[in-house]
Short mmCIF file of C-alpha atoms in Angstrom, two decimals:
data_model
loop_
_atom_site.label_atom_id
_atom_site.label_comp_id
_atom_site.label_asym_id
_atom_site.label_seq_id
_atom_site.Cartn_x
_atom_site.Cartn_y
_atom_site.Cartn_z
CA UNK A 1 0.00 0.00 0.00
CA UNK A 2 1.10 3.39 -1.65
CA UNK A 3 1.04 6.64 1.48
CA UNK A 4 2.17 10.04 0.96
CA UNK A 5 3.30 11.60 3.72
CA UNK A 6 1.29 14.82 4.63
CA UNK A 7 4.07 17.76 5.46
CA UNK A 8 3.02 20.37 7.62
CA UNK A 9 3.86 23.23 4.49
CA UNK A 10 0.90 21.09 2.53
CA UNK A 11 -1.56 21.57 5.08
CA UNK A 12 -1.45 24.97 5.06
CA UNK A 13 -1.35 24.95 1.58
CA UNK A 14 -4.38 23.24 1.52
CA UNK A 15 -6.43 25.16 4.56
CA UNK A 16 -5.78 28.40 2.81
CA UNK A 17 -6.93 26.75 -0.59
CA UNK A 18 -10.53 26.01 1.38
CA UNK A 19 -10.31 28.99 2.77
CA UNK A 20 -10.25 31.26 -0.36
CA UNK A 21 -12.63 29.42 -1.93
CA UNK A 22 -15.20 29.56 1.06
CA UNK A 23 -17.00 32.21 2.43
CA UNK A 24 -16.22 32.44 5.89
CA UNK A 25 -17.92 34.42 9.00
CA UNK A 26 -15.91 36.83 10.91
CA UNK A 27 -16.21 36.94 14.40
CA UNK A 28 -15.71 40.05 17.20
CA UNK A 29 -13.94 42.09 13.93
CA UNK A 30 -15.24 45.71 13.10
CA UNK A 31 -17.44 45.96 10.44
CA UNK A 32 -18.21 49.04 8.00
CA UNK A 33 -22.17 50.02 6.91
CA UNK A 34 -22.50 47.23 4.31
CA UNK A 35 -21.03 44.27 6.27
CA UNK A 36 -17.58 44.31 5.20
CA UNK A 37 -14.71 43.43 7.30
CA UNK A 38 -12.39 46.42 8.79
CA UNK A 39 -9.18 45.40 10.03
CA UNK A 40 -7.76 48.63 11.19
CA UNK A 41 -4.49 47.27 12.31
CA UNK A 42 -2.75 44.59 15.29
CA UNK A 43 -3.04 45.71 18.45
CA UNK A 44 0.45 47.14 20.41
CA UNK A 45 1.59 46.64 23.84
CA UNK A 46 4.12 48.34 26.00
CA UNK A 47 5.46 48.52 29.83
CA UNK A 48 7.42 50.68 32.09
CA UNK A 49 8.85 47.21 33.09
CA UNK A 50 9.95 46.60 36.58
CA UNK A 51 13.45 46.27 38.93
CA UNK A 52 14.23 44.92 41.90
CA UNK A 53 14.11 48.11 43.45
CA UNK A 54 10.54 49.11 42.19
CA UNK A 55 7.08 47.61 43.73
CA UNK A 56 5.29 48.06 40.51
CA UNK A 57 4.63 48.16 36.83
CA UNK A 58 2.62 49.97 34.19
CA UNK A 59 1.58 48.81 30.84
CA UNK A 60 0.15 50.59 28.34
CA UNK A 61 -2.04 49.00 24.93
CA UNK A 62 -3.48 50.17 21.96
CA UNK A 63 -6.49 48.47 20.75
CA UNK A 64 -6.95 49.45 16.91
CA UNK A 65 -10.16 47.00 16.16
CA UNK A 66 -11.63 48.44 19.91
CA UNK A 67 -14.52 51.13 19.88
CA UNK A 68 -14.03 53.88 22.56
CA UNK A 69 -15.69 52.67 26.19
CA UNK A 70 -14.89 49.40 25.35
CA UNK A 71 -13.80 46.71 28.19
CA UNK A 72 -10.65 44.43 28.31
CA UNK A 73 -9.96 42.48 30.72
CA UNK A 74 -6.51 42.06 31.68
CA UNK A 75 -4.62 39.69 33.65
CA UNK A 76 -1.42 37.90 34.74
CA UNK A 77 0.28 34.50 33.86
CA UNK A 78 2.73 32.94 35.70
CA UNK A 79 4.63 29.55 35.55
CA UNK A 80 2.80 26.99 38.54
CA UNK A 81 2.58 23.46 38.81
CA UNK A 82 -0.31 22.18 37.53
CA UNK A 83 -2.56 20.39 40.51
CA UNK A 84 -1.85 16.88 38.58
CA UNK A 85 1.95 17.58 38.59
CA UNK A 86 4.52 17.71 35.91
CA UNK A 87 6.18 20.74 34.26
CA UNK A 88 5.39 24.53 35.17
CA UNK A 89 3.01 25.89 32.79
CA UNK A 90 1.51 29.40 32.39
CA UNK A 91 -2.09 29.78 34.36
CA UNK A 92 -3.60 33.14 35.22
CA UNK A 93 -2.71 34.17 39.07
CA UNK A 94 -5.53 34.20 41.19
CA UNK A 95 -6.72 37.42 42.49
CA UNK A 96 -5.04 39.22 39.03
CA UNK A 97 -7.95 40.53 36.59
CA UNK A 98 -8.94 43.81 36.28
CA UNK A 99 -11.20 45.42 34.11
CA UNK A 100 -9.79 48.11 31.77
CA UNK A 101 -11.98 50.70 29.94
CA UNK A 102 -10.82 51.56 26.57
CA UNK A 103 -10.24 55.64 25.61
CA UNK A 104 -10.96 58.04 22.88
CA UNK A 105 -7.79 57.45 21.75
CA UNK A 106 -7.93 53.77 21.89
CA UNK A 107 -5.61 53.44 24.38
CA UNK A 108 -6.09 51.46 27.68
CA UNK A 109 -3.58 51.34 31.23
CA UNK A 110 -3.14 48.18 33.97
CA UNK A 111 -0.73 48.80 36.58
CA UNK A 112 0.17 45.80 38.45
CA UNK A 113 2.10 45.45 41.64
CA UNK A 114 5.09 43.32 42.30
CA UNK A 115 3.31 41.66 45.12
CA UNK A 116 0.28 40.98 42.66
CA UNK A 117 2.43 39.47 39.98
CA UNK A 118 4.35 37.53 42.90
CA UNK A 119 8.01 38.93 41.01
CA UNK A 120 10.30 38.12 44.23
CA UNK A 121 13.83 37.89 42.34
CA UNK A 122 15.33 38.37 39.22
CA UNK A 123 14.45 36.99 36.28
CA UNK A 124 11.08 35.92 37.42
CA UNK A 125 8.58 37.08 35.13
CA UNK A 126 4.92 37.51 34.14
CA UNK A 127 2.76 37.09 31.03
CA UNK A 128 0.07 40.25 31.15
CA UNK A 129 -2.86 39.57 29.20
CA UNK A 130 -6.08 41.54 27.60
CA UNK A 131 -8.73 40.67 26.02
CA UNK A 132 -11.94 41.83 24.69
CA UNK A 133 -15.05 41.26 22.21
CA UNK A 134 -13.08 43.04 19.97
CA UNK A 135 -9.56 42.97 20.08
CA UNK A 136 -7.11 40.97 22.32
CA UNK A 137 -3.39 41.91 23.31
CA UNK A 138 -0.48 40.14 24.97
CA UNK A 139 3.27 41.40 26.85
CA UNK A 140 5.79 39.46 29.14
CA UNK A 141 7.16 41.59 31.65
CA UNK A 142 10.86 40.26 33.28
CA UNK A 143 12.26 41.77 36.66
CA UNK A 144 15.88 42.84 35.72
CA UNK A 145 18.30 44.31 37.90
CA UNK A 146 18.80 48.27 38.70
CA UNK A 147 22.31 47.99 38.62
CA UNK A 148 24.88 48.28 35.73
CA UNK A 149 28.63 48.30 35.69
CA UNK A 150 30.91 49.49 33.37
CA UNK A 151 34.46 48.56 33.17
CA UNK A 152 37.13 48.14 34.66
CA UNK A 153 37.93 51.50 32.55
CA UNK A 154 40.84 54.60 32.57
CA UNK A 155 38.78 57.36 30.90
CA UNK A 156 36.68 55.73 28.21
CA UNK A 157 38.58 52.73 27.36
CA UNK A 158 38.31 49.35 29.01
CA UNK A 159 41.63 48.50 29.98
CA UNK A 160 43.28 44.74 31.81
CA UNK A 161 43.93 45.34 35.48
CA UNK A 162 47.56 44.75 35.85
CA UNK A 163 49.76 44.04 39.06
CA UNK A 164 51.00 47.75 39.05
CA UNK A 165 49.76 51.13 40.92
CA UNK A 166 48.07 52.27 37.88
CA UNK A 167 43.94 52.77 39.36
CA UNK A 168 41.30 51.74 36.83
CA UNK A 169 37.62 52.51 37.64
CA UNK A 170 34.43 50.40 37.78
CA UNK A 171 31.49 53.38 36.50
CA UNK A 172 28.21 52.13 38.40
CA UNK A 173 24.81 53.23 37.70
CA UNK A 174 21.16 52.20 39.18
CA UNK A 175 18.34 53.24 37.18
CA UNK A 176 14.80 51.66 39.04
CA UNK A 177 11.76 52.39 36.18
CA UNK A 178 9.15 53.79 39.41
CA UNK A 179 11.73 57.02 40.37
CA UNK A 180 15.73 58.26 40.07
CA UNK A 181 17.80 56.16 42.90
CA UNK A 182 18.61 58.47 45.91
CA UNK A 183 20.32 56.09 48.09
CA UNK A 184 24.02 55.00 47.94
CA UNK A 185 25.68 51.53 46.61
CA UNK A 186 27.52 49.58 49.07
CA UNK A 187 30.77 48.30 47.36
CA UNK A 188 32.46 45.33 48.74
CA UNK A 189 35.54 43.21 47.35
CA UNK A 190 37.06 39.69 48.02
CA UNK A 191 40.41 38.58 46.52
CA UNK A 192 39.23 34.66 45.99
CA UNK A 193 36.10 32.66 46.57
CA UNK A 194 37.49 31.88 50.32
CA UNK A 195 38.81 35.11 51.44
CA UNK A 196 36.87 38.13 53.79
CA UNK A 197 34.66 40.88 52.19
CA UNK A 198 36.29 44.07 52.11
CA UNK A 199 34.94 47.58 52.14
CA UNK A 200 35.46 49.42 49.02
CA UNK A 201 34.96 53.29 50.11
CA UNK A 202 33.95 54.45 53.19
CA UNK A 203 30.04 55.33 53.90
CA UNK A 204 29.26 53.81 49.57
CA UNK A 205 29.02 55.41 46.68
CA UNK A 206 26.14 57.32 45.03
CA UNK A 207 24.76 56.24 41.46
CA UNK A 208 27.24 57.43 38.33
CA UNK A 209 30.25 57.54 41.02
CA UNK A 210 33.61 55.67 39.45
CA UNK A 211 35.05 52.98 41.81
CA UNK A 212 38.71 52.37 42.06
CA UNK A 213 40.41 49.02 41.16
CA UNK A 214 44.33 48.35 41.20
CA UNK A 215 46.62 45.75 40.75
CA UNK A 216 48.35 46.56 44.13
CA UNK A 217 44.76 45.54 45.86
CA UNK A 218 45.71 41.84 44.42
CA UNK A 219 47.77 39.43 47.14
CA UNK A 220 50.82 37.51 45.59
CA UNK A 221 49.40 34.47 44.20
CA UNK A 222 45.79 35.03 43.67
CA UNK A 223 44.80 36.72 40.73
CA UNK A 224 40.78 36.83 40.83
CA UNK A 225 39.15 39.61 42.81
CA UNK A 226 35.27 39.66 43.08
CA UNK A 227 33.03 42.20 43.29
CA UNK A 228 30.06 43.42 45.12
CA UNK A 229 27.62 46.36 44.32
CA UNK A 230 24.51 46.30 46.90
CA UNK A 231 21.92 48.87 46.58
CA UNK A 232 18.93 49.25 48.38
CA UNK A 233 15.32 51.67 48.40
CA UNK A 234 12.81 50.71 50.77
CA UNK A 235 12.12 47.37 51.94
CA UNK A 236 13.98 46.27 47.79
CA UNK A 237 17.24 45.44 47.14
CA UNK A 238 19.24 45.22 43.97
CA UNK A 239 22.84 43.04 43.78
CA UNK A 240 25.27 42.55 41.55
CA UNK A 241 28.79 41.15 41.28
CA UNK A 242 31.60 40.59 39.09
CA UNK A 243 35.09 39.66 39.13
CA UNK A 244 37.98 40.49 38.10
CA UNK A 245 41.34 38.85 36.94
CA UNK A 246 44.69 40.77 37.19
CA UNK A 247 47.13 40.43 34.56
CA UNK A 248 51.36 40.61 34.87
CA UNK A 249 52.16 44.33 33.87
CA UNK A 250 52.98 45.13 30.16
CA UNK A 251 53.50 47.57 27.54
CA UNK A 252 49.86 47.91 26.19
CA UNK A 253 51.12 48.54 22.40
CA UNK A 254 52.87 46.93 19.66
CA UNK A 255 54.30 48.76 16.58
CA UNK A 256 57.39 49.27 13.58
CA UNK A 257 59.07 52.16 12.09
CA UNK A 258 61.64 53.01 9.73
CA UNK A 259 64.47 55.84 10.15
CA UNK A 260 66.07 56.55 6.70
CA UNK A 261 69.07 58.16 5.51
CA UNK A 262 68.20 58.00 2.08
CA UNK A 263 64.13 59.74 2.85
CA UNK A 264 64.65 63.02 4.96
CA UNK A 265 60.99 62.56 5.25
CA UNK A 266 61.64 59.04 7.83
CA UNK A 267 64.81 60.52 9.21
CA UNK A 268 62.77 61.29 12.22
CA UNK A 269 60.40 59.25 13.90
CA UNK A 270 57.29 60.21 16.51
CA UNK A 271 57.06 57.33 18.05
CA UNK A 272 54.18 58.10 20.42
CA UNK A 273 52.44 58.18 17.25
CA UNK A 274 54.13 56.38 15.35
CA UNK A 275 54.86 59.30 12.77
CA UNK A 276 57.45 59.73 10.43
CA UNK A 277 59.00 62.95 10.11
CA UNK A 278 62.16 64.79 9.32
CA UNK A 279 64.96 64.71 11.99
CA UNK A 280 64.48 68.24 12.29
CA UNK A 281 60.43 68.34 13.24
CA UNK A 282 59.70 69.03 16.93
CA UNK A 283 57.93 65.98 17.48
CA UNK A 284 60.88 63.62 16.12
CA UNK A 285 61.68 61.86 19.74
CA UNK A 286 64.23 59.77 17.66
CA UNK A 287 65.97 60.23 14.68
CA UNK A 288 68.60 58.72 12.74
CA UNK A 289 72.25 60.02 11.64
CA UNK A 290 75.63 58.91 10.17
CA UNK A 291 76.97 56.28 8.13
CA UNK A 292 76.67 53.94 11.16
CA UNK A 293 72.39 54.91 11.94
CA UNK A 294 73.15 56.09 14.89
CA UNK A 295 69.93 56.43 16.41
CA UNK A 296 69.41 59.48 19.33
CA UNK A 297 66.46 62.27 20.47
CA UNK A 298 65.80 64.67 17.53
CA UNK A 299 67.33 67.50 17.92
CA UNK A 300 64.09 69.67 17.99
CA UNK A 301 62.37 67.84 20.66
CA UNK A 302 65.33 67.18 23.03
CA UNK A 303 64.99 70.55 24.60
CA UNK A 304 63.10 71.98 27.90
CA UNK A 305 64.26 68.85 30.00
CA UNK A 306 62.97 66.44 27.36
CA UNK A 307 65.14 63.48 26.41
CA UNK A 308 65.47 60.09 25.81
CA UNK A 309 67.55 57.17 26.62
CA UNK A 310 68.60 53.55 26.34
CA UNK A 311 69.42 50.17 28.19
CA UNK A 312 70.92 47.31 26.14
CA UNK A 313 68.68 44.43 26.78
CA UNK A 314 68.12 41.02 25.76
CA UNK A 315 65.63 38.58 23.48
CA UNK A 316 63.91 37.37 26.69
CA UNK A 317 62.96 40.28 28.46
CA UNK A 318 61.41 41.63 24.72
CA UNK A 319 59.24 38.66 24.72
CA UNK A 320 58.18 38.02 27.51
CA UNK A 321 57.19 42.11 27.68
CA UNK A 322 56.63 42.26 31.19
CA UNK A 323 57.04 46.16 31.79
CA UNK A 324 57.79 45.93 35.31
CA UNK A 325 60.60 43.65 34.29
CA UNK A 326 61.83 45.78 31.90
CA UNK A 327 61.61 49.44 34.20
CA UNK A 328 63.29 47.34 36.62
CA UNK A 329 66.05 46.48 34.24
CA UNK A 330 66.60 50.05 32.49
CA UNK A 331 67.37 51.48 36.17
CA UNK A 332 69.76 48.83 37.08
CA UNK A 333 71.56 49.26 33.68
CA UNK A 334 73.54 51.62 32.42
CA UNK A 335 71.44 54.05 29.86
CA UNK A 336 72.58 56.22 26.92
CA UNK A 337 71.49 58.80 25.13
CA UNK A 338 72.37 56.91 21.50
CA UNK A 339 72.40 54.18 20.23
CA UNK A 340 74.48 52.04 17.03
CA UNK A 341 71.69 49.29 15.56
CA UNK A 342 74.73 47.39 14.20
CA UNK A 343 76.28 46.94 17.53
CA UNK A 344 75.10 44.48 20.04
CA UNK A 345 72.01 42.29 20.20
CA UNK A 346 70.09 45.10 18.87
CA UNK A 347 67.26 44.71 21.65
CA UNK A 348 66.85 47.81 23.58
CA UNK A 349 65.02 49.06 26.57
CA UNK A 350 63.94 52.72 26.35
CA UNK A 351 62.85 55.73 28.71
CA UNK A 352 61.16 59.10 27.03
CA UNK A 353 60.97 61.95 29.38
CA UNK A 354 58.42 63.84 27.72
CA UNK A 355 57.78 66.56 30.48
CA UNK A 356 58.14 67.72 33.77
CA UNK A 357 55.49 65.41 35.50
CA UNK A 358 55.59 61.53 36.62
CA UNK A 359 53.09 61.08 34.14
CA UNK A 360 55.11 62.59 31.17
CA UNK A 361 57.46 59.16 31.74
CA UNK A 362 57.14 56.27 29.06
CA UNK A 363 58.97 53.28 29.22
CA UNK A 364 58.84 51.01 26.07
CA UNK A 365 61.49 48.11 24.07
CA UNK A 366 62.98 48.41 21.17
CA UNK A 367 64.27 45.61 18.56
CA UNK A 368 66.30 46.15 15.62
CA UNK A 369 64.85 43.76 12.40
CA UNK A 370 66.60 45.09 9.40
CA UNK A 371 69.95 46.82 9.01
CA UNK A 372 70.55 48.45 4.95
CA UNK A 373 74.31 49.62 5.87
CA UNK A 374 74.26 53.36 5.61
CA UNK A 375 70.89 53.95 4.68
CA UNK A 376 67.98 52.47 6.60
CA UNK A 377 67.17 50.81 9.76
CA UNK A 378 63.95 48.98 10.73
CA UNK A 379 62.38 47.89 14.31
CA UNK A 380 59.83 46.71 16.26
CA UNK A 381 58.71 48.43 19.61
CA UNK A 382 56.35 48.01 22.46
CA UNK A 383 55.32 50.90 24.25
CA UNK A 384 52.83 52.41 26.69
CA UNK A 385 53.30 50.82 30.73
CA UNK A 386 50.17 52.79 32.35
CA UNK A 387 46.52 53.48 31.85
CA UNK A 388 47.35 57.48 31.47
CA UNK A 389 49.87 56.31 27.75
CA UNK A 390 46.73 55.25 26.40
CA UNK A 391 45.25 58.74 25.86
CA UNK A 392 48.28 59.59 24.11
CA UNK A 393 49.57 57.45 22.39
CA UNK A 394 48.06 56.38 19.03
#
């Protein structure tokens, strides 16, 4: 015996084939003068939504098909048990319909409160229905957290929290739906799943505040701090953690140059920039000169207590760019102010004073890669050893 399976793309096929060829009634849809259907549009649902810091929730409906005066009833669904057992299913909570008159402007309102809709913690969620003799709308409404947390950050860029003094910032914001948060976030930190909460702050820290983070808040040997950000309105409260893993310190960038004999226009070199120039430009921080490359501070910029200056160093310490590592090894070495590419290893460590403040100091490595005798050099560098190098250089 010969079957055809029936796919469910044939049904429909089929269904809409009766149904086009059969006059159907409609039922509960507007009508115009001489009978004929008016389908005015779908209808449109929309909520304030709800936190754990807020103790209710609004939404709001527009019933296109409804007539002004109209009645919807609307109501909750929640996930129970049914009474015979087995998997949660939506049912309407007792207790939960209201009657909702429809406007001149065919708009209708429910406001619901948390203890109605039984929302306790986060994530739990309700189904808000209406429905009417002439139109019918639907919404799910989720209790999310108040709290946000941005970072760890310097400025606007996200940065890795490194075991160094440099202070990145957490930027924390709660934001209920009901009213602006007045209160203050307690800020608590652990370093490992084991050890004490700590106070971050004295007294906490009021919504949009930045909260400090630095590698020298780390202990030798554990490398995961976790965070806590607690705030509370009322009887509510609103948590959130994160955490945080701290990285050995390094130079943030990686990047090549040439300095040319041959192209006055690469005789000079930016290198916070990564610019070529001429030797002569006031932003060349290195240029290049002689038969033998010698490499040094352009003349231009070496003035007003600027300089730089150089520590022979070696393959390892390149690669493994570990910038504390490297400072270390530029002030027990002996530095220069110049340099010959052909000499040595050709693996430098490097110190720009670009100002007269602590945070005019960059550290970086240099490593020679191609030598053309008497005309060009080419390198490699890493550069950039705290949070403030990143908002100059590019």
């Amino acid at each position: 015996m010969n079957t055809k399976k029936i796919t469910p793309f044939t049904l429909m096929c089929t269904i809409v084939l009766i149904v086009s060829c059969t006059k159907q009634p409609y039922y509960n849809v507007p009508t115009g003068p001489n009978g004929t259907v008016v389908i005015t549009g779908v209808a449109s649902t929309t909520s304030t939504g709800i936190t754990s810091l807020d103790d209710k929730f609004t939404v709001n409906a527009t019933f296109p098909n409804a007539k002004p005066g109209d009645v919807m009833k609307a109501e909750l669904l929640k996930l129970q048990i049914p009474s015979s057992g087995g998997a949660a299913q939506l049912f309407p909570l007792a207790g939960t319909q209201k009657d909702v008159t429809v406007g001149t402007d065919l708009k209708a309102t429910v406001t619901f409160t948390r203890a109605e809709a039984k929302m306790n913690v986060l994530g739990d969620y309700v189904t808000v229905t209406f429905s009417g003799k002439t139109d019918a709308g639907i919404i799910r409404v989720d209790m999310k957290t108040a709290t946000s947390v941005v970072g760890p950050q310097y400025g606007s860029k996200t940065v890795d929290v490194m075991r160094s003094p440099d202070t990145a910032f957490f930027d924390i914001s709660v934001q209920p739906k009901l009213a602006p948060y007045a209160g203050l976030v307690t800020v608590k930190r652990k370093n490992g799943v084991n050890a004490p909460w700590l106070n971050v702050g004295t007294g906490g820290f009021v919504t949009g505040s930045k909260v400090p983070i630095s590698g020298n808040d780390f202990a030798s040997g554990k490398d995961t701090m976790i965070y806590s950000f607690v705030a509370q309105q009322g009887t509510y409260t609103d948590s959130f953690t994160t955490s945080v893993v701290v990285s050995d310190p390094s130079f943030f960038l990686k990047k090549a140059g040439t300095l040319s004999l041959a192209n006055a226009a690469q005789s000079g070199m930016n290198i916070l920039t990564n610019s070529s120039v001429t030797a002569t430009n006031a932003s060349a921080i290195i240029s290049v000169s002689g038969s033998s490359l010698i490499i040094n501070g352009g003349a231009a910029w070496s003035v007003g207590g600027k300089s730089i200056s150089f520590v022979p160093s070696t393959a390892d310490i390149y690669n493994k760019n570990n910038s504390s590592d490297a400072i270390n090894a530029f002030n027990n070495g002996i530095a220069t102010t110049q340099i010959e590419p052909g000499q040595g290893n050709g693996i430098y460590i490097f110190k720009i004073v670009n100002g007269p403040l602590a945070t005019d100091v960059v550290y970086g490595m240099m490593k020679i890669s191609k030598i053309v005798p008497a005309t060009s050099v080419e390198y490699e560098y890493r550069i950039g050893n705290a949070y403030n190098h990143l908002s100059i250089i590019k």
